[in-house]
Short mmCIF file of C-alpha atoms in Angstrom, two decimals:
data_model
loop_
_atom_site.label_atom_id
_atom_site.label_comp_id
_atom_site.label_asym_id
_atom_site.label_seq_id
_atom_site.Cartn_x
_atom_site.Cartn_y
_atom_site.Cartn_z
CA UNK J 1 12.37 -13.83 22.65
CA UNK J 2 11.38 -12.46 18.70
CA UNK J 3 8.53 -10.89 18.53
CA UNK J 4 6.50 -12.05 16.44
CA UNK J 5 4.80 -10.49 13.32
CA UNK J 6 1.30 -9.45 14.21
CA UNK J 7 -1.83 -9.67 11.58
CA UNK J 8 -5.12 -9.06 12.36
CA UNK J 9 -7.51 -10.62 10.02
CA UNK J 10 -11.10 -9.79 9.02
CA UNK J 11 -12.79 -12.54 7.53
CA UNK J 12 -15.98 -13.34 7.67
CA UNK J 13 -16.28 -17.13 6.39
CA UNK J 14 -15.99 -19.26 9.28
CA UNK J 15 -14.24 -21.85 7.76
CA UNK J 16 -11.95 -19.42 5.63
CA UNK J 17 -11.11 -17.47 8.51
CA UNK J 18 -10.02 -20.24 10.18
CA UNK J 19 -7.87 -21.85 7.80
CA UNK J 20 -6.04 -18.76 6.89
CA UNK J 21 -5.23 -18.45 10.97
CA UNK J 22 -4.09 -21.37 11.34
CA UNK J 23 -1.72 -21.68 7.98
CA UNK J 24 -0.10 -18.42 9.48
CA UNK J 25 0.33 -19.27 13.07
CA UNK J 26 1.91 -22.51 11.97
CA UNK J 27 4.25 -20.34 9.55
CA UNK J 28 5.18 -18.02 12.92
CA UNK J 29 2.71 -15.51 12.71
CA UNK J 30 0.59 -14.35 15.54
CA UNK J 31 -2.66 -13.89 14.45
CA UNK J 32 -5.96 -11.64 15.44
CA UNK J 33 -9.24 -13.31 13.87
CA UNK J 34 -12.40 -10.94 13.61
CA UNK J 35 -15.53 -12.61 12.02
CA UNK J 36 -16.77 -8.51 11.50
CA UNK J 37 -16.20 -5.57 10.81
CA UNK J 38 -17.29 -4.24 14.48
CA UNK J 39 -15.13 -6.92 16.21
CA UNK J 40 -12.40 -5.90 13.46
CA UNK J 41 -12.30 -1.79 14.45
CA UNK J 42 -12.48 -2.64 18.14
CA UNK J 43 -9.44 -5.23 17.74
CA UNK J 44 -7.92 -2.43 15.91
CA UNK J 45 -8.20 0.34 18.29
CA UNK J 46 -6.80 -2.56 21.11
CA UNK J 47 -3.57 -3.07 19.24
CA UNK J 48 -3.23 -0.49 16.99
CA UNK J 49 0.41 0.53 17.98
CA UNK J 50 1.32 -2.91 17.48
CA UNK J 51 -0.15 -4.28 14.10
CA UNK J 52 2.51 -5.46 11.57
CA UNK J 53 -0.34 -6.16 8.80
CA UNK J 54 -4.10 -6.04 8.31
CA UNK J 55 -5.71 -8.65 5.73
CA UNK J 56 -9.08 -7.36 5.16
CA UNK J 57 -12.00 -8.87 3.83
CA UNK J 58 -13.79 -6.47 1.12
CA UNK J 59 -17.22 -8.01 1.48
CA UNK J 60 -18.33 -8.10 5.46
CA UNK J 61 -21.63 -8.47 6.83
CA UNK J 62 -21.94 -5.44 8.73
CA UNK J 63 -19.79 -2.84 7.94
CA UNK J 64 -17.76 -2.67 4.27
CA UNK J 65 -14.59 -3.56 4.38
CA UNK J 66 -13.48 -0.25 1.85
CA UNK J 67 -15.33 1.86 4.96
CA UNK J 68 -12.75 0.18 7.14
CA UNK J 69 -9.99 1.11 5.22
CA UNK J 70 -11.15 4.15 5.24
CA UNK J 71 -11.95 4.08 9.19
CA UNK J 72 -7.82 2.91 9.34
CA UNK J 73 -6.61 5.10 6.94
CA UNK J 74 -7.37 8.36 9.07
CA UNK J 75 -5.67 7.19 12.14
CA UNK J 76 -2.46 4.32 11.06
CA UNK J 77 -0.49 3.40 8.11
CA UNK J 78 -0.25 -0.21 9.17
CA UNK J 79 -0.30 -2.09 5.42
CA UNK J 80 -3.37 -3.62 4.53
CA UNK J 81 -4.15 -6.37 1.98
CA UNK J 82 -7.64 -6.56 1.09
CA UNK J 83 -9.23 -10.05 0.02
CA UNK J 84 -12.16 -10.20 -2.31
CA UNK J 85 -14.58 -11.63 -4.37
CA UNK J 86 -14.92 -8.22 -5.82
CA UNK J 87 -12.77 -8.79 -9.03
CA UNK J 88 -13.25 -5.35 -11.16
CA UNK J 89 -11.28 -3.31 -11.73
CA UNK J 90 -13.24 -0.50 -10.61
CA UNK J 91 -13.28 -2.43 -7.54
CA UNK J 92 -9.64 -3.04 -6.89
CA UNK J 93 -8.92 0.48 -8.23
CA UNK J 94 -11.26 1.95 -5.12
CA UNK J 95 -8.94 -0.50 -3.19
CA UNK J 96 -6.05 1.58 -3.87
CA UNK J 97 -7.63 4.64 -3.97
CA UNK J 98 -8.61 4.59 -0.40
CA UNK J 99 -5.22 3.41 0.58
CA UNK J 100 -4.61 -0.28 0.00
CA UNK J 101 -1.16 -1.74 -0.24
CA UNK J 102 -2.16 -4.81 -1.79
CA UNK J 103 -5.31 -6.44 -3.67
CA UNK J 104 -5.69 -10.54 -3.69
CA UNK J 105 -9.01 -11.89 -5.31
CA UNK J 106 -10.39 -14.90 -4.06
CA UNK J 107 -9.94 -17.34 -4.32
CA UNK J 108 -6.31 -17.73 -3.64
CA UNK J 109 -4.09 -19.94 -2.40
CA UNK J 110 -1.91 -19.71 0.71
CA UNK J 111 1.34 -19.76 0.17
CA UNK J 112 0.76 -17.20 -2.31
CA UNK J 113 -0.99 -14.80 0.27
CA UNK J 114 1.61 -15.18 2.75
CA UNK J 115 4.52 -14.41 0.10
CA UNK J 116 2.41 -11.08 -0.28
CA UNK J 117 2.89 -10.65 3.47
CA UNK J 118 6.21 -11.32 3.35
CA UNK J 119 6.94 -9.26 0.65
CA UNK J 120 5.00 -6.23 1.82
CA UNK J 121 6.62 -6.40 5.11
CA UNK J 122 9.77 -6.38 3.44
CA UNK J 123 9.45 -3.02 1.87
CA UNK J 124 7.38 -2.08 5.05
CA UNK J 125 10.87 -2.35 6.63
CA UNK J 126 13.28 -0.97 4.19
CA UNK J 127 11.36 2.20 4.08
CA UNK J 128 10.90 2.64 7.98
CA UNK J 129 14.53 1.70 8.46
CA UNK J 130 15.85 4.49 6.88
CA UNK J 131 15.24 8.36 8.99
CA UNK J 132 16.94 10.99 6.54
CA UNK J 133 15.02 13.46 4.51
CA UNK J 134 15.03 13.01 0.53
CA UNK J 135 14.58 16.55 -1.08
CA UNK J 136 13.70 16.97 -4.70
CA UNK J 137 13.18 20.66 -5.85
CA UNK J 138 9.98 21.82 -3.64
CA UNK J 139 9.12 17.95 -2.31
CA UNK J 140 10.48 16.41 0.92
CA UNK J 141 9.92 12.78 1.63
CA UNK J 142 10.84 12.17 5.71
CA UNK J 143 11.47 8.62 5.13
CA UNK J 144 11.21 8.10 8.63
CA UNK J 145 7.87 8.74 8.96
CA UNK J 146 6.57 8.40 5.81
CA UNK J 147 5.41 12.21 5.36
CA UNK J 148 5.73 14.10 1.98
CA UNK J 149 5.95 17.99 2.43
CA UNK J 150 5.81 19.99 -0.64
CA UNK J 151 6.90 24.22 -0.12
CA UNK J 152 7.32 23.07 3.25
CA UNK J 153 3.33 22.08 3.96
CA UNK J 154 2.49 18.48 4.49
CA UNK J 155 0.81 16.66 2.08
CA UNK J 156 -1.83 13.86 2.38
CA UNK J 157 -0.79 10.53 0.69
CA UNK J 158 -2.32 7.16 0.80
CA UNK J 159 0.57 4.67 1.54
CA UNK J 160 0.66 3.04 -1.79
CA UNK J 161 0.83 7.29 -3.38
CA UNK J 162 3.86 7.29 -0.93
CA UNK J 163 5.45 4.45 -2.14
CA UNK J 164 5.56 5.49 -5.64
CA UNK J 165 6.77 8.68 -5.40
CA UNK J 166 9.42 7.71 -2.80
CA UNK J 167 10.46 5.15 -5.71
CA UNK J 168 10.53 8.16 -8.23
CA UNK J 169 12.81 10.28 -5.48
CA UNK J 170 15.52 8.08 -5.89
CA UNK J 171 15.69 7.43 -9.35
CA UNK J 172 15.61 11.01 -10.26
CA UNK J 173 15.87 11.10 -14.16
CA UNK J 174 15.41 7.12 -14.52
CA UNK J 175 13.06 6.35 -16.77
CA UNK J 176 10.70 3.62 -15.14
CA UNK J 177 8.85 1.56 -16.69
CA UNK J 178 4.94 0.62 -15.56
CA UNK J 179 6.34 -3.12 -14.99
CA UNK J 180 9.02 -1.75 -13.31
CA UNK J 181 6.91 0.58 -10.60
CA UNK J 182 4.49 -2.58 -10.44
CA UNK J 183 7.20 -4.95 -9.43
CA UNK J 184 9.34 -2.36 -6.89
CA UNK J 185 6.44 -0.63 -5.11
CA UNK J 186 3.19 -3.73 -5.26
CA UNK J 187 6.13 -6.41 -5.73
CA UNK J 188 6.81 -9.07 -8.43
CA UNK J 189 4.04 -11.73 -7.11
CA UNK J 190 1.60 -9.18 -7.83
CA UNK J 191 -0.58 -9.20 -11.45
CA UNK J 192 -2.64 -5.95 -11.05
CA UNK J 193 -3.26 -4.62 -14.61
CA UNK J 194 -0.53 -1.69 -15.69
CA UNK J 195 -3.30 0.94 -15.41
CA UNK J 196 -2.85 0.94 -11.38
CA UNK J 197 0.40 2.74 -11.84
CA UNK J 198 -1.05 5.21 -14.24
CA UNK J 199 -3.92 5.74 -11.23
CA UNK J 200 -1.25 6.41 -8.64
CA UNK J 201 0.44 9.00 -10.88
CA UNK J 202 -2.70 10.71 -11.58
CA UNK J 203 -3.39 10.75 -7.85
CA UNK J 204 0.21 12.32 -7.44
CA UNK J 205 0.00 15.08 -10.13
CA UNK J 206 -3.18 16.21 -8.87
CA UNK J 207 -1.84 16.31 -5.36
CA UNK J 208 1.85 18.25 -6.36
CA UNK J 209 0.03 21.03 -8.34
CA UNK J 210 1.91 23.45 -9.74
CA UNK J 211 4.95 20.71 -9.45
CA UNK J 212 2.82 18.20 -11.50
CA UNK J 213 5.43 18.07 -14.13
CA UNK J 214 7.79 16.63 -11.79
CA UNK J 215 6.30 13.11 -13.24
CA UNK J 216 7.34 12.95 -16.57
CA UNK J 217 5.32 10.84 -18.94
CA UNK J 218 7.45 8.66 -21.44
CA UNK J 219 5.77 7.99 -24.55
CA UNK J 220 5.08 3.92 -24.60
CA UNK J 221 7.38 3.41 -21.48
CA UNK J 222 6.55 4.51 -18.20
CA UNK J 223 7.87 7.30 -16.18
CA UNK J 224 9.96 9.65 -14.92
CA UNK J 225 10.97 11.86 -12.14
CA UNK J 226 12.53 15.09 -13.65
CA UNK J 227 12.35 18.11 -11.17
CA UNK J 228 14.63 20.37 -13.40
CA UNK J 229 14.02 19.87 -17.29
CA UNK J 230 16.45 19.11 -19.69
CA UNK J 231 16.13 21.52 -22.51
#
């Protein structure tokens, strides 16, 4: 028998939490439904090992969702989609910041949300499939499990920081463009405002140090990933 993919979902509208379950089950899904944040962490710590996806709700009644995230973030790097009201950008930013993989504002319809799933479990997929080390100057990405060393000492990355920079490993010396990162690392359903990408790198050169100029800004472009420079 397939196993099916496994999402546990934090919603706290009854009726919304309902008809999201149900849309996915009928579409093959197995779903987990938590009406709180409580009921979500305890469901969480119960099947952990075995979570394919977490939607999250961003607004809960007892706990905030971004604290959940958080509370996730130390101990799996299961993707997450978060769902909310919350439509600022300072809002979705903090989304990402704390280690989102995806941002949907409600509301939203559902085919749409479950192409996000699909599509994030894509990449989720490609990037486990694949155990070989990718070694750029003095950064290491084990693609296996998803850990970035740089001299040789591990560094912390959210998932979405990860993704990124894995993108910029293999196209060593491509110029990529914001639309481009946008539509290979959050995928081409997704309409988050150019300025995430700009974020992420941020995030990255503060995190490489001394290797910051391994991103190379292109003037009215995007990026690049340029460990020895061209004189």
């Amino acid at each position: 028998m397939v196993r099916k993919t496994m999402i546990l979902l934090v919603e706290d509208d009854d009726k919304l939490r309902n008809t999201i379950a149900d849309y996915l089950q009928m579409n093959g899904f197995r779903v987990i439904a938590c009406p709180d944040g409580s009921t979500a962490l305890s469901e969480f710590s119960r099947y952990a090992e075995s979570l394919d996806i977490i939607l999250l709700d961003g607004m809960l009644p007892d706990i905030d969702g971004f604290d959940i995230l958080k509370k996730i973030r130390k101990l799996s790097d299961v993707p997450v989609i978060i769902l909310s009201a919350r439509e600022s950008e300072r809002d979705q930013l903090s989304g990402f910041h704390l280690g989102a993989d995806n941002y949907i504002t409600k509301p939203f319809l559902l085919s749409v949300l479950k192409e996000h799933i699909n599509a994030l479990l894509a990449r989720s997929s490609r990037f486990f499939e694949k155990d070989t080390d990718i070694i750029k100057g003095s950064v290491r990405l084990n693609t296996k499990e998803r850990k970035v060393y740089l001299d040789n000492v591990p560094l912390s990355t959210t998932p979405r920081e990860y993704d990124v920079l894995l993108l910029f490993a293999q196209n060593e010396r491509i110029v990529l463009s914001r639309n481009t990162i946008l539509d290979r690392v959050w995928g081409n359903s997704y309409f988050g405002d150019l300025r995430t990408v700009d974020t992420i790198v941020k995030q990255l050169r503060k995190k490489l140090d001394r290797h910051s100029d391994y991103i190379v800004s292109v003037y009215g472009v995007g990026y690049k990933f340029e460990v020895e420079h061209e004189e």
